[in-house]
Short mmCIF file of C-alpha atoms in Angstrom, two decimals:
data_model
loop_
_atom_site.label_atom_id
_atom_site.label_comp_id
_atom_site.label_asym_id
_atom_site.label_seq_id
_atom_site.Cartn_x
_atom_site.Cartn_y
_atom_site.Cartn_z
CA MET F 1 60.42 11.79 13.04
CA SER F 2 60.39 15.36 14.34
CA ASN F 3 59.72 16.37 17.95
CA LYS F 4 56.40 17.95 17.01
CA ILE F 5 53.49 17.28 19.38
CA TYR F 6 50.31 16.47 17.44
CA LYS F 7 46.96 17.68 18.69
CA THR F 8 45.11 14.40 18.37
CA GLY F 9 41.49 13.36 18.02
CA ILE F 10 40.14 9.84 18.41
CA TYR F 11 37.58 8.75 15.84
CA ALA F 12 35.28 5.80 16.65
CA ARG F 13 32.38 4.55 14.53
CA LEU F 14 29.89 1.73 14.99
CA SER F 15 27.26 0.87 12.35
CA ARG F 16 24.14 -1.20 12.95
CA GLU F 17 25.55 -4.21 11.11
CA ASP F 18 28.76 -4.03 13.17
CA ALA F 19 26.81 -3.84 16.44
CA ASP F 20 25.61 -7.42 15.98
CA ARG F 21 29.11 -8.75 15.50
CA LEU F 22 32.16 -8.89 17.74
CA GLU F 23 32.39 -6.96 21.00
CA SER F 24 35.78 -5.67 19.82
CA ASN F 25 33.93 -3.34 17.47
CA SER F 26 32.13 -1.52 20.29
CA ILE F 27 32.70 2.19 20.81
CA GLN F 28 34.23 1.53 24.24
CA SER F 29 36.67 -1.01 22.81
CA GLN F 30 37.71 1.31 19.96
CA ARG F 31 38.27 4.20 22.38
CA ALA F 32 40.31 2.03 24.74
CA ILE F 33 42.58 0.83 21.91
CA CYS F 34 43.14 4.39 20.69
CA LEU F 35 43.78 5.74 24.21
CA ALA F 36 46.36 3.05 24.88
CA TYR F 37 48.11 3.87 21.61
CA ILE F 38 48.16 7.64 22.32
CA GLU F 39 49.50 7.10 25.85
CA SER F 40 52.35 5.02 24.47
CA HIS F 41 53.41 7.76 22.03
CA ASP F 42 54.84 10.97 23.48
CA ASP F 43 54.24 12.96 20.28
CA LEU F 44 50.44 12.55 20.54
CA ASP F 45 48.32 14.80 22.78
CA LEU F 46 44.62 13.90 23.03
CA VAL F 47 42.29 16.86 22.42
CA ASP F 48 38.87 15.35 21.72
CA THR F 49 36.98 12.18 20.82
CA TYR F 50 34.61 11.99 17.85
CA ILE F 51 31.96 9.29 17.85
CA ASP F 52 29.43 8.10 15.28
CA ASP F 53 27.24 5.44 16.88
CA GLY F 54 24.88 3.66 14.48
CA GLU F 55 26.31 5.40 11.38
CA THR F 56 27.30 3.64 8.16
CA GLY F 57 30.83 3.89 6.83
CA SER F 58 29.67 3.93 3.21
CA ASN F 59 29.77 7.75 3.12
CA THR F 60 31.17 10.66 5.13
CA ASP F 61 27.84 12.28 5.99
CA ARG F 62 28.26 11.50 9.70
CA PRO F 63 27.91 14.04 12.56
CA GLY F 64 31.05 12.98 14.42
CA PHE F 65 33.13 12.72 11.28
CA GLN F 66 32.07 16.13 10.02
CA ARG F 67 32.78 17.72 13.42
CA MET F 68 36.27 16.20 13.31
CA ILE F 69 36.90 17.58 9.79
CA GLN F 70 35.71 21.01 10.94
CA ASP F 71 38.17 20.94 13.87
CA MET F 72 40.95 20.00 11.46
CA ARG F 73 40.13 22.99 9.25
CA SER F 74 40.07 25.33 12.25
CA GLY F 75 43.41 24.00 13.48
CA ARG F 76 42.02 22.54 16.71
CA ILE F 77 43.48 19.12 15.84
CA ASP F 78 46.06 18.02 13.28
CA CYS F 79 46.03 14.26 13.86
CA ALA F 80 43.30 11.59 13.79
CA VAL F 81 43.56 8.09 15.28
CA SER F 82 41.13 5.21 14.67
CA LYS F 83 41.18 1.53 15.43
CA ASP F 84 41.47 0.60 11.73
CA LEU F 85 40.73 1.91 8.24
CA SER F 86 37.22 0.41 8.20
CA ARG F 87 36.23 2.62 11.20
CA PHE F 88 37.38 5.70 9.26
CA SER F 89 35.53 4.80 6.03
CA ARG F 90 34.27 1.84 4.06
CA ASN F 91 33.94 3.89 0.89
CA TYR F 92 36.87 3.23 -1.44
CA ILE F 93 36.68 6.60 -3.21
CA ASP F 94 36.08 8.71 -0.06
CA ALA F 95 38.86 6.99 1.89
CA GLY F 96 41.35 7.43 -0.95
CA ASN F 97 40.36 11.05 -1.43
CA TYR F 98 40.93 11.94 2.25
CA LEU F 99 44.10 9.90 2.79
CA GLU F 100 45.82 10.75 -0.47
CA LYS F 101 44.65 14.32 -1.18
CA ILE F 102 42.75 16.18 1.56
CA PHE F 103 44.77 15.17 4.64
CA PRO F 104 48.20 15.71 2.98
CA ALA F 105 47.05 19.12 1.67
CA MET F 106 45.87 20.12 5.19
CA GLY F 107 48.97 18.72 6.90
CA ILE F 108 46.89 16.19 8.85
CA ARG F 109 48.43 13.04 10.26
CA TYR F 110 46.25 9.91 10.21
CA ILE F 111 46.86 6.68 12.15
CA ALA F 112 45.01 3.36 11.68
CA ILE F 113 46.31 1.22 14.57
CA ASN F 114 45.32 -2.34 13.58
CA ASP F 115 46.30 -1.73 9.93
CA ASN F 116 49.73 -0.51 11.10
CA TYR F 117 49.36 2.66 9.10
CA ASP F 118 50.78 6.07 10.06
CA SER F 119 50.86 8.72 7.34
CA MET F 120 53.87 10.46 9.00
CA ALA F 121 55.90 7.34 9.74
CA PRO F 122 59.08 6.65 7.75
CA GLY F 123 58.27 4.43 4.75
CA SER F 124 54.60 5.36 4.72
CA SER F 125 54.95 6.16 1.03
CA THR F 126 55.27 2.43 0.37
CA ASP F 127 51.66 2.07 1.57
CA VAL F 128 50.52 3.96 -1.52
CA ILE F 129 50.07 0.54 -3.19
CA THR F 130 48.66 -1.56 -0.34
CA LEU F 131 46.43 1.14 1.16
CA PRO F 132 44.00 1.36 -1.80
CA PHE F 133 43.59 -2.42 -1.72
CA LYS F 134 42.66 -2.31 1.96
CA ASN F 135 40.14 0.46 1.30
CA LEU F 136 38.72 -1.48 -1.63
CA VAL F 137 38.26 -4.57 0.56
CA ASN F 138 36.42 -2.44 3.14
CA ASP F 139 34.19 -1.02 0.38
CA ILE F 140 33.40 -4.49 -0.96
CA TYR F 141 32.59 -5.69 2.56
CA CYS F 142 30.14 -2.81 3.05
CA ARG F 143 28.51 -3.55 -0.32
CA ASP F 144 28.23 -7.25 0.52
CA ILE F 145 26.60 -6.52 3.88
CA SER F 146 24.18 -4.09 2.20
CA ILE F 147 23.13 -6.70 -0.39
CA LYS F 148 22.58 -9.32 2.31
CA ILE F 149 20.47 -6.93 4.40
CA ARG F 150 18.40 -5.82 1.38
CA THR F 151 17.82 -9.43 0.33
CA SER F 152 16.85 -10.44 3.86
CA LEU F 153 14.38 -7.55 4.13
CA GLU F 154 12.86 -8.37 0.72
CA VAL F 155 12.35 -12.01 1.74
CA LYS F 156 10.66 -10.92 4.97
CA ARG F 157 8.39 -8.48 3.11
CA LYS F 158 7.27 -11.17 0.66
CA LYS F 159 6.50 -13.50 3.59
CA GLY F 160 4.25 -10.83 5.09
CA GLU F 161 6.61 -10.00 7.94
CA TYR F 162 6.61 -6.40 9.13
CA VAL F 163 10.05 -4.76 8.82
CA GLY F 164 9.22 -1.15 9.72
CA SER F 165 10.70 0.61 12.73
CA PHE F 166 7.36 1.86 14.09
CA VAL F 167 4.13 -0.11 13.84
CA PRO F 168 0.93 1.47 12.45
CA PHE F 169 -1.41 2.97 15.04
CA GLY F 170 -3.77 0.19 16.12
CA TYR F 171 -1.13 -2.54 16.15
CA ARG F 172 1.82 -3.66 18.24
CA LYS F 173 4.74 -6.02 17.63
CA ALA F 174 4.43 -9.55 18.96
CA PRO F 175 6.59 -10.00 22.08
CA GLN F 176 8.40 -13.05 20.69
CA ASP F 177 8.45 -12.00 17.03
CA LYS F 178 9.14 -8.35 16.18
CA ASN F 179 8.15 -8.98 12.53
CA ARG F 180 4.58 -9.99 13.38
CA LEU F 181 1.78 -7.47 14.02
CA LEU F 182 -0.82 -7.98 16.71
CA VAL F 183 -3.91 -5.88 17.32
CA ASP F 184 -3.45 -3.31 20.08
CA ASP F 185 -6.94 -3.35 21.59
CA ASP F 186 -6.86 0.19 23.02
CA ALA F 187 -5.56 1.83 19.84
CA ALA F 188 -7.71 -0.40 17.61
CA GLU F 189 -10.77 0.87 19.45
CA VAL F 190 -9.89 4.41 18.36
CA VAL F 191 -9.37 3.27 14.75
CA THR F 192 -12.78 1.57 14.78
CA LEU F 193 -14.31 4.73 16.28
CA ILE F 194 -12.85 6.89 13.49
CA PHE F 195 -14.19 4.62 10.73
CA GLY F 196 -17.54 4.39 12.52
CA MET F 197 -17.87 8.18 12.80
CA TYR F 198 -17.02 8.62 9.13
CA LYS F 199 -19.60 5.99 8.18
CA ASP F 200 -22.14 7.89 10.29
CA GLY F 201 -21.50 11.02 8.23
CA PHE F 202 -18.99 12.98 10.33
CA PRO F 203 -16.56 15.04 8.19
CA ILE F 204 -12.87 14.33 8.78
CA LEU F 205 -12.20 17.70 10.44
CA LYS F 206 -15.18 17.23 12.78
CA ILE F 207 -13.87 13.77 13.71
CA ALA F 208 -10.50 15.31 14.62
CA ARG F 209 -12.17 17.95 16.80
CA ARG F 210 -14.35 15.35 18.55
CA LEU F 211 -11.28 13.23 19.33
CA ASN F 212 -9.50 16.28 20.78
CA THR F 213 -12.44 17.28 23.00
CA SER F 214 -12.63 13.66 24.21
CA ASN F 215 -8.92 13.83 25.19
CA ILE F 216 -8.08 10.77 23.09
CA PRO F 217 -4.27 10.64 22.57
CA THR F 218 -2.97 11.02 19.03
CA PRO F 219 -0.91 8.22 17.45
CA MET F 220 2.27 10.18 18.32
CA GLU F 221 1.26 10.73 21.93
CA TYR F 222 0.07 7.13 22.27
CA LYS F 223 3.48 5.85 21.14
CA ARG F 224 5.18 8.03 23.75
CA MET F 225 2.79 6.74 26.42
CA GLN F 226 3.82 3.20 25.43
CA GLY F 227 7.49 4.08 25.95
CA VAL F 228 8.45 4.40 22.30
CA ARG F 229 11.25 6.94 21.85
CA PHE F 230 11.35 8.85 18.59
CA GLU F 231 11.68 12.37 17.27
CA THR F 232 9.62 14.06 14.56
CA ALA F 233 9.80 17.39 12.78
CA PHE F 234 5.99 17.56 12.52
CA ARG F 235 5.29 18.23 16.17
CA THR F 236 4.27 21.88 16.53
CA LYS F 237 2.44 21.91 19.88
CA GLU F 238 3.37 20.93 23.41
CA ARG F 239 0.58 18.35 23.45
CA PRO F 240 -0.08 16.77 20.03
CA GLU F 241 -3.62 17.17 18.73
CA TRP F 242 -5.67 15.30 16.18
CA GLU F 243 -5.66 17.08 12.84
CA TYR F 244 -7.34 16.58 9.47
CA VAL F 245 -4.30 14.87 7.94
CA THR F 246 -3.95 12.50 10.92
CA VAL F 247 -7.51 11.22 10.63
CA LYS F 248 -7.35 11.02 6.84
CA ARG F 249 -4.13 9.00 7.05
CA ILE F 250 -5.88 6.42 9.22
CA LEU F 251 -8.95 6.28 6.97
CA SER F 252 -6.66 5.76 3.95
CA ASN F 253 -4.36 3.11 5.43
CA ILE F 254 -5.13 -0.30 3.94
CA VAL F 255 -3.11 -1.99 6.70
CA TYR F 256 -6.30 -2.03 8.82
CA THR F 257 -7.83 -4.60 6.44
CA GLY F 258 -5.01 -7.08 7.08
CA VAL F 259 -3.11 -6.12 3.93
CA LEU F 260 0.57 -5.30 4.33
CA ILE F 261 2.20 -3.08 1.67
CA GLN F 262 5.92 -2.48 2.15
CA GLY F 263 8.88 -1.31 0.09
CA ARG F 264 7.25 1.90 -1.14
CA ARG F 265 10.52 3.82 -0.75
CA GLY F 266 14.17 2.87 -0.92
CA THR F 267 17.72 3.96 -1.75
CA PRO F 268 19.44 3.16 -5.07
CA ASN F 269 22.42 1.55 -3.32
CA HIS F 270 24.31 1.44 -0.04
CA LYS F 271 26.23 4.64 -0.80
CA VAL F 272 23.15 6.83 -1.29
CA ARG F 273 21.21 7.57 1.90
CA VAL F 274 18.40 9.63 0.37
CA THR F 275 15.26 7.50 -0.01
CA ARG F 276 13.10 7.86 -3.09
CA PRO F 277 9.58 6.58 -3.85
CA LYS F 278 9.44 3.35 -5.86
CA ASP F 279 7.06 2.51 -8.69
CA GLU F 280 3.86 0.90 -7.41
CA ALA F 281 4.71 -2.24 -9.42
CA ASP F 282 7.77 -2.71 -7.16
CA TRP F 283 5.82 -2.52 -3.90
CA VAL F 284 5.44 -5.75 -1.92
CA ARG F 285 1.79 -6.46 -1.14
CA VAL F 286 0.71 -9.40 1.05
CA GLU F 287 -2.95 -10.20 1.74
CA ASN F 288 -4.07 -11.50 5.16
CA ALA F 289 -0.68 -10.68 6.69
CA HIS F 290 -2.23 -9.97 10.09
CA GLU F 291 -5.57 -9.67 11.86
CA PRO F 292 -7.75 -6.93 10.32
CA ILE F 293 -9.38 -4.17 12.35
CA ILE F 294 -11.66 -2.92 9.54
CA SER F 295 -13.49 -5.09 6.97
CA CYS F 296 -12.48 -4.76 3.31
CA THR F 297 -16.03 -3.77 2.34
CA ASP F 298 -16.10 -0.91 4.85
CA PHE F 299 -12.62 0.27 3.87
CA GLU F 300 -13.44 0.27 0.15
CA ALA F 301 -16.74 2.10 0.73
CA VAL F 302 -15.01 4.74 2.87
CA ALA F 303 -12.23 5.12 0.28
CA GLU F 304 -14.79 5.67 -2.48
CA LEU F 305 -16.66 8.31 -0.45
CA MET F 306 -13.41 10.14 0.33
CA ARG F 307 -12.83 10.55 -3.40
CA ARG F 308 -16.17 12.32 -3.82
CA ASP F 309 -17.12 15.92 -3.17
CA MET F 310 -18.95 15.90 0.17
CA ARG F 311 -19.96 18.98 2.09
CA CYS F 312 -22.10 19.77 5.09
CA ALA F 313 -23.80 22.92 6.28
CA GLY F 314 -21.67 25.24 8.39
CA ASP F 315 -23.81 24.70 11.49
CA SER F 316 -23.98 20.91 11.07
CA ASP F 317 -21.67 18.33 12.61
CA ARG F 318 -22.38 15.73 9.96
CA HIS F 319 -22.65 15.25 6.24
CA ASP F 320 -26.19 15.34 4.89
CA LEU F 321 -27.86 11.97 4.37
CA PHE F 322 -27.22 11.84 0.61
CA SER F 323 -23.94 13.80 0.54
CA GLY F 324 -21.58 12.12 -1.93
CA TYR F 325 -24.25 9.78 -3.33
CA LEU F 326 -26.51 11.92 -5.54
CA PHE F 327 -25.71 12.55 -9.22
CA CYS F 328 -27.59 13.95 -12.18
CA GLY F 329 -28.57 11.02 -14.38
CA ASP F 330 -28.23 13.07 -17.57
CA CYS F 331 -24.97 15.03 -17.14
CA GLN F 332 -23.45 12.91 -14.30
CA ASP F 333 -22.67 16.01 -12.21
CA ALA F 334 -23.20 15.96 -8.46
CA MET F 335 -26.55 17.15 -7.14
CA VAL F 336 -26.61 20.16 -4.81
CA ARG F 337 -28.71 20.36 -1.64
CA LYS F 338 -30.87 23.44 -1.17
CA THR F 339 -33.17 24.61 1.62
CA GLN F 340 -36.12 26.91 0.96
CA LYS F 341 -38.43 28.37 3.60
CA VAL F 342 -42.09 28.88 2.81
CA LYS F 343 -44.31 30.41 5.50
CA GLY F 344 -41.77 29.53 8.16
CA LYS F 345 -41.45 25.90 7.08
CA ALA F 346 -38.21 24.60 5.60
CA TYR F 347 -38.30 22.50 2.44
CA VAL F 348 -35.17 20.62 1.36
CA TYR F 349 -34.58 19.62 -2.25
CA TYR F 350 -31.75 18.78 -4.64
CA ASN F 351 -30.75 20.42 -7.91
CA CYS F 352 -28.23 19.49 -10.60
CA GLY F 353 -24.90 21.19 -9.77
CA ASN F 354 -24.17 21.72 -13.45
CA ASN F 355 -27.44 23.61 -13.82
CA LYS F 356 -26.48 25.91 -10.95
CA ARG F 357 -23.04 26.70 -12.39
CA THR F 358 -23.53 26.81 -16.16
CA HIS F 359 -27.26 26.28 -16.84
CA GLN F 360 -26.23 23.68 -19.42
CA CYS F 361 -28.47 21.09 -17.79
CA SER F 362 -32.02 21.25 -16.41
CA PRO F 363 -32.52 21.59 -12.61
CA HIS F 364 -33.73 18.00 -12.03
CA SER F 365 -35.23 19.35 -8.80
CA PHE F 366 -36.22 16.62 -6.34
CA SER F 367 -37.60 16.73 -2.79
CA GLU F 368 -35.36 15.24 -0.10
CA ALA F 369 -38.32 13.80 1.80
CA LYS F 370 -39.67 12.06 -1.32
CA LEU F 371 -36.21 10.84 -2.30
CA THR F 372 -35.63 9.38 1.17
CA GLU F 373 -38.88 7.42 0.92
CA ILE F 374 -38.09 6.12 -2.59
CA VAL F 375 -34.51 5.09 -1.76
CA PHE F 376 -35.52 3.38 1.49
CA HIS F 377 -38.19 1.26 -0.22
CA ALA F 378 -35.86 0.46 -3.12
CA ILE F 379 -33.15 -0.73 -0.71
CA HIS F 380 -35.71 -2.77 1.21
CA ASP F 381 -36.90 -4.42 -2.03
CA GLN F 382 -33.32 -5.12 -3.14
CA ILE F 383 -32.57 -6.81 0.18
CA GLU F 384 -35.58 -9.09 -0.32
CA VAL F 385 -34.48 -9.91 -3.88
CA VAL F 386 -30.93 -10.75 -2.78
CA LEU F 387 -32.11 -12.94 0.09
CA HIS F 388 -34.59 -14.76 -2.15
CA LEU F 389 -31.87 -15.32 -4.74
CA ASP F 390 -29.64 -16.70 -2.01
CA ARG F 391 -32.37 -19.14 -0.97
CA VAL F 392 -32.66 -20.28 -4.59
CA LEU F 393 -28.92 -20.88 -4.86
CA ARG F 394 -28.87 -22.69 -1.53
CA PHE F 395 -31.69 -24.93 -2.81
CA ILE F 396 -29.64 -25.64 -5.94
CA ASP F 397 -26.67 -26.57 -3.76
CA THR F 398 -28.77 -29.34 -2.18
CA LEU F 399 -29.97 -30.87 -5.49
CA PRO F 400 -28.40 -34.10 -6.79
CA GLN F 401 -26.26 -33.57 -9.86
CA ARG F 402 -28.76 -35.41 -12.14
CA ASP F 403 -31.55 -32.97 -11.22
CA ARG F 404 -29.59 -29.91 -12.30
CA ARG F 405 -29.62 -28.42 -15.75
CA VAL F 406 -25.99 -27.47 -15.59
CA PHE F 407 -23.45 -26.87 -18.29
CA SER F 408 -20.84 -29.59 -18.57
CA TYR F 409 -17.92 -27.17 -18.80
CA GLU F 410 -15.26 -29.86 -19.11
CA ALA F 411 -17.13 -31.70 -21.88
CA GLN F 412 -17.72 -28.50 -23.84
CA MET F 413 -14.12 -27.40 -23.53
CA THR F 414 -12.89 -30.85 -24.60
CA ARG F 415 -15.11 -30.72 -27.68
CA LEU F 416 -13.86 -27.23 -28.56
CA GLU F 417 -10.21 -28.28 -28.15
CA GLU F 418 -10.81 -31.20 -30.52
CA GLU F 419 -12.30 -28.82 -33.09
CA ILE F 420 -9.32 -26.48 -32.72
CA GLN F 421 -6.89 -29.34 -33.40
CA ARG F 422 -8.94 -30.47 -36.42
CA TYR F 423 -8.87 -26.99 -37.96
CA LYS F 424 -5.13 -26.72 -37.31
CA LYS F 425 -4.56 -29.99 -39.20
CA LEU F 426 -6.68 -28.76 -42.08
CA GLU F 427 -4.67 -25.53 -42.16
CA LEU F 428 -1.40 -27.50 -42.28
CA GLY F 429 -2.72 -29.60 -45.19
CA LEU F 430 -3.59 -26.55 -47.26
CA TYR F 431 -0.01 -25.86 -48.34
CA GLU F 432 0.44 -29.43 -49.55
CA ASN F 433 -2.78 -29.11 -51.60
CA PHE F 434 -1.51 -25.80 -53.00
CA VAL F 435 1.86 -27.32 -54.02
CA GLU F 436 0.16 -30.30 -55.69
CA GLY F 437 -2.11 -27.95 -57.64
CA ILE F 438 -5.33 -29.12 -56.01
CA ILE F 439 -6.12 -25.51 -55.06
CA ASN F 440 -4.82 -22.24 -56.46
CA LYS F 441 -3.14 -19.40 -54.53
CA ALA F 442 -6.34 -17.41 -54.03
CA GLU F 443 -8.17 -20.47 -52.70
CA TYR F 444 -5.20 -21.28 -50.46
CA THR F 445 -5.29 -17.77 -48.96
CA ASP F 446 -9.08 -17.79 -48.46
CA PHE F 447 -9.11 -21.24 -46.84
CA ARG F 448 -6.18 -20.36 -44.57
CA GLU F 449 -7.82 -17.14 -43.32
CA ASN F 450 -11.11 -18.99 -42.79
CA TYR F 451 -9.44 -21.73 -40.72
CA ARG F 452 -7.50 -19.20 -38.65
CA GLY F 453 -10.70 -17.28 -37.96
CA LEU F 454 -12.45 -20.45 -36.81
CA ILE F 455 -9.49 -21.38 -34.59
CA GLU F 456 -9.51 -17.94 -32.90
CA GLU F 457 -13.29 -18.16 -32.43
CA LYS F 458 -13.02 -21.57 -30.73
CA GLN F 459 -10.13 -20.39 -28.55
CA GLU F 460 -12.20 -17.42 -27.36
CA ALA F 461 -15.08 -19.78 -26.58
CA VAL F 462 -12.74 -21.91 -24.43
CA LYS F 463 -11.63 -18.82 -22.52
CA ARG F 464 -15.26 -17.79 -21.96
CA LEU F 465 -16.20 -21.23 -20.63
CA LYS F 466 -13.23 -21.18 -18.24
CA ARG F 467 -14.38 -17.82 -16.88
CA GLU F 468 -17.95 -19.11 -16.47
CA GLN F 469 -16.64 -22.21 -14.72
CA GLN F 470 -14.66 -20.05 -12.29
CA ASP F 471 -17.69 -17.81 -11.69
CA ALA F 472 -19.88 -20.84 -11.01
CA ALA F 473 -17.38 -22.09 -8.44
CA ALA F 474 -17.22 -18.62 -6.87
CA MET F 475 -21.01 -18.58 -6.51
CA GLY F 476 -21.01 -21.54 -4.16
CA SER F 477 -22.76 -20.97 -0.83
CA GLN F 478 -19.41 -20.71 0.95
CA ASN F 479 -18.35 -17.86 -1.36
CA ARG F 480 -21.45 -15.64 -1.11
CA ALA F 481 -20.23 -13.41 1.70
CA TRP F 482 -21.64 -10.36 -0.09
CA VAL F 483 -25.14 -11.68 0.59
CA GLN F 484 -24.52 -11.35 4.32
CA VAL F 485 -23.94 -7.61 3.86
CA PHE F 486 -27.54 -7.34 2.64
CA ALA F 487 -28.83 -9.87 5.18
CA GLN F 488 -27.69 -7.84 8.18
CA TYR F 489 -30.10 -5.06 7.15
CA GLU F 490 -33.12 -7.35 6.60
CA ASN F 491 -35.14 -5.71 9.36
CA VAL F 492 -33.94 -2.14 8.83
CA GLN F 493 -36.52 0.50 9.82
CA GLU F 494 -35.03 3.74 8.50
CA LEU F 495 -32.54 5.11 6.03
CA ASP F 496 -29.20 6.36 7.39
CA ARG F 497 -25.60 6.88 6.24
CA ARG F 498 -24.43 3.43 7.33
CA LEU F 499 -27.12 1.74 5.28
CA LEU F 500 -26.18 3.78 2.21
CA LEU F 501 -22.47 3.12 2.69
CA ALA F 502 -23.02 -0.63 3.02
CA LEU F 503 -25.37 -1.21 0.08
CA VAL F 504 -25.42 1.78 -2.30
CA ASP F 505 -22.78 3.00 -4.72
CA LYS F 506 -24.54 5.94 -6.40
CA ILE F 507 -28.04 7.39 -6.87
CA PHE F 508 -29.00 9.03 -10.17
CA ILE F 509 -31.86 11.47 -10.68
CA TYR F 510 -33.09 11.85 -14.26
CA GLU F 511 -35.35 14.37 -15.90
CA GLY F 512 -38.99 13.46 -15.23
CA LYS F 513 -38.38 12.48 -11.58
CA LYS F 514 -36.92 9.09 -12.46
CA VAL F 515 -34.60 7.68 -9.77
CA GLU F 516 -32.01 4.98 -10.45
CA ILE F 517 -30.02 3.33 -7.66
CA ALA F 518 -26.69 1.67 -8.43
CA PHE F 519 -26.26 -0.91 -5.68
CA ARG F 520 -22.96 -2.28 -4.55
CA TYR F 521 -22.02 -5.87 -5.51
CA ARG F 522 -23.72 -5.47 -8.90
CA ASP F 523 -21.31 -7.89 -10.60
CA GLU F 524 -21.75 -10.54 -7.91
CA PHE F 525 -25.54 -10.18 -8.12
CA ALA F 526 -25.51 -10.50 -11.94
CA ARG F 527 -23.34 -13.64 -11.83
CA ALA F 528 -25.59 -15.21 -9.20
CA MET F 529 -28.68 -14.48 -11.35
CA GLU F 530 -26.99 -15.98 -14.41
CA MET F 531 -26.05 -19.09 -12.48
CA ALA F 532 -29.59 -19.55 -11.20
CA LYS F 533 -30.90 -19.37 -14.79
CA ASN F 534 -28.85 -22.46 -15.67
CA TYR F 535 -31.10 -24.67 -13.55
CA LYS F 536 -34.63 -25.83 -14.21
CA ASP F 537 -37.63 -25.44 -11.93
CA CYS F 538 -35.98 -22.72 -9.84
CA PRO F 539 -38.20 -19.68 -9.19
CA LEU F 540 -36.07 -16.60 -9.95
CA PRO F 541 -36.64 -13.32 -8.16
CA ALA F 542 -38.05 -10.47 -10.18
CA VAL F 543 -35.59 -7.69 -10.87
CA GLY F 544 -37.07 -4.19 -10.70
#
């Protein structure tokens, strides 16, 4: 070996999976091994140390590694020393490319101490066979670790365990179990406030401004106050402020209902670090994964309103009472609120938006005061109907089985299955009759099609009875939670946004001043009515 003195750099790398293993893999240990080696070799002169802490070896996109390569190109160093080949790279192709092509072309000496490899040592050419095998083993190890980590994370997601780095605003990680979410009372109070303000008619931007004037910390600032250290590229001000997108993100996050959806993004494999969105079918969704902050009914109602066109007057802090609820019954377009002053008195009314834009529909003009009165009384009547229906169903629940006029679902389905089997046997016997000449080909075809039609008809009837049986079970008193939504407004005295959000889906205004209200829980109400009709001597509520 020549008397050349090599300007040497130490390279040390520690990935997250290595950090949980032996202490010998630590950055300090790697540096100490390399320093001892350099001190024992007079032809090596230490210039710098390059460290990648928490970086994978599956690719070369590492800050310390790239800085070392840049120093090699500039001539600052011409030798690199690492503890072993796996610290340098676990990618078979990258490692081979650097050791066999790039480094020799640049005149760079590379030393892997524990693998007893020195590219400038006599006989190093014999390593041309063994070196690729060592790199391949390192690559396979990295792939194996990646598969185990991915599998472990997938199992945790399916069990409803939280695997994210930062918890959603409103929650915190359990002290003894980092994969379990607990409600953070202080932050949850802000989440509840945001949903409450939106239900009361505050636009999203107005909610953000109100939170700022109240000096309520943003999710980012709250995390910092809790001691969470993280960096973000979205911070543009010294003190973070609530913005439209921040509030909307909270209002749109289903995690507040107790539902955990994970695995929305991922990388194709361990060698590609760029994450890409996954198909929704591949997401992992777990119901009741943690304690909810917002009820499912409130979240769904808020989500539906956010999809609608809602506006408020420039000088108003809130949406108008019917904003997002009123539609033309004839063209289905949204109604538009107008104010007209007559002799100093303001009159508010609604017109069809399509009429205003294109005049392809009539105005459907309707007074806001009259509409408020009609809708309030209609809601009040619907509450009474629902509560009366609930009393009927509760009375049915107390009746002995012999006093009920109830369908025997099991008996009917058994009878239908027997008929299906009988028709199948008849269909099988047709061919034998055709072969023996009892029936001709045309008769055989007609009979076969007739039997198949009857079989399909009976099979559909079985499916229908199974659905009715499931609906009947779902209508039990313990499963009528939707009734309680109506019951809580039994003594309501006035119409407001919260009442509309809880009970009303849409309001339609037709030509001729006809008003139709589409209530929420229409399907549940219809099934309950149908169930009540199956029993004798039960007074049914009138449906208006």
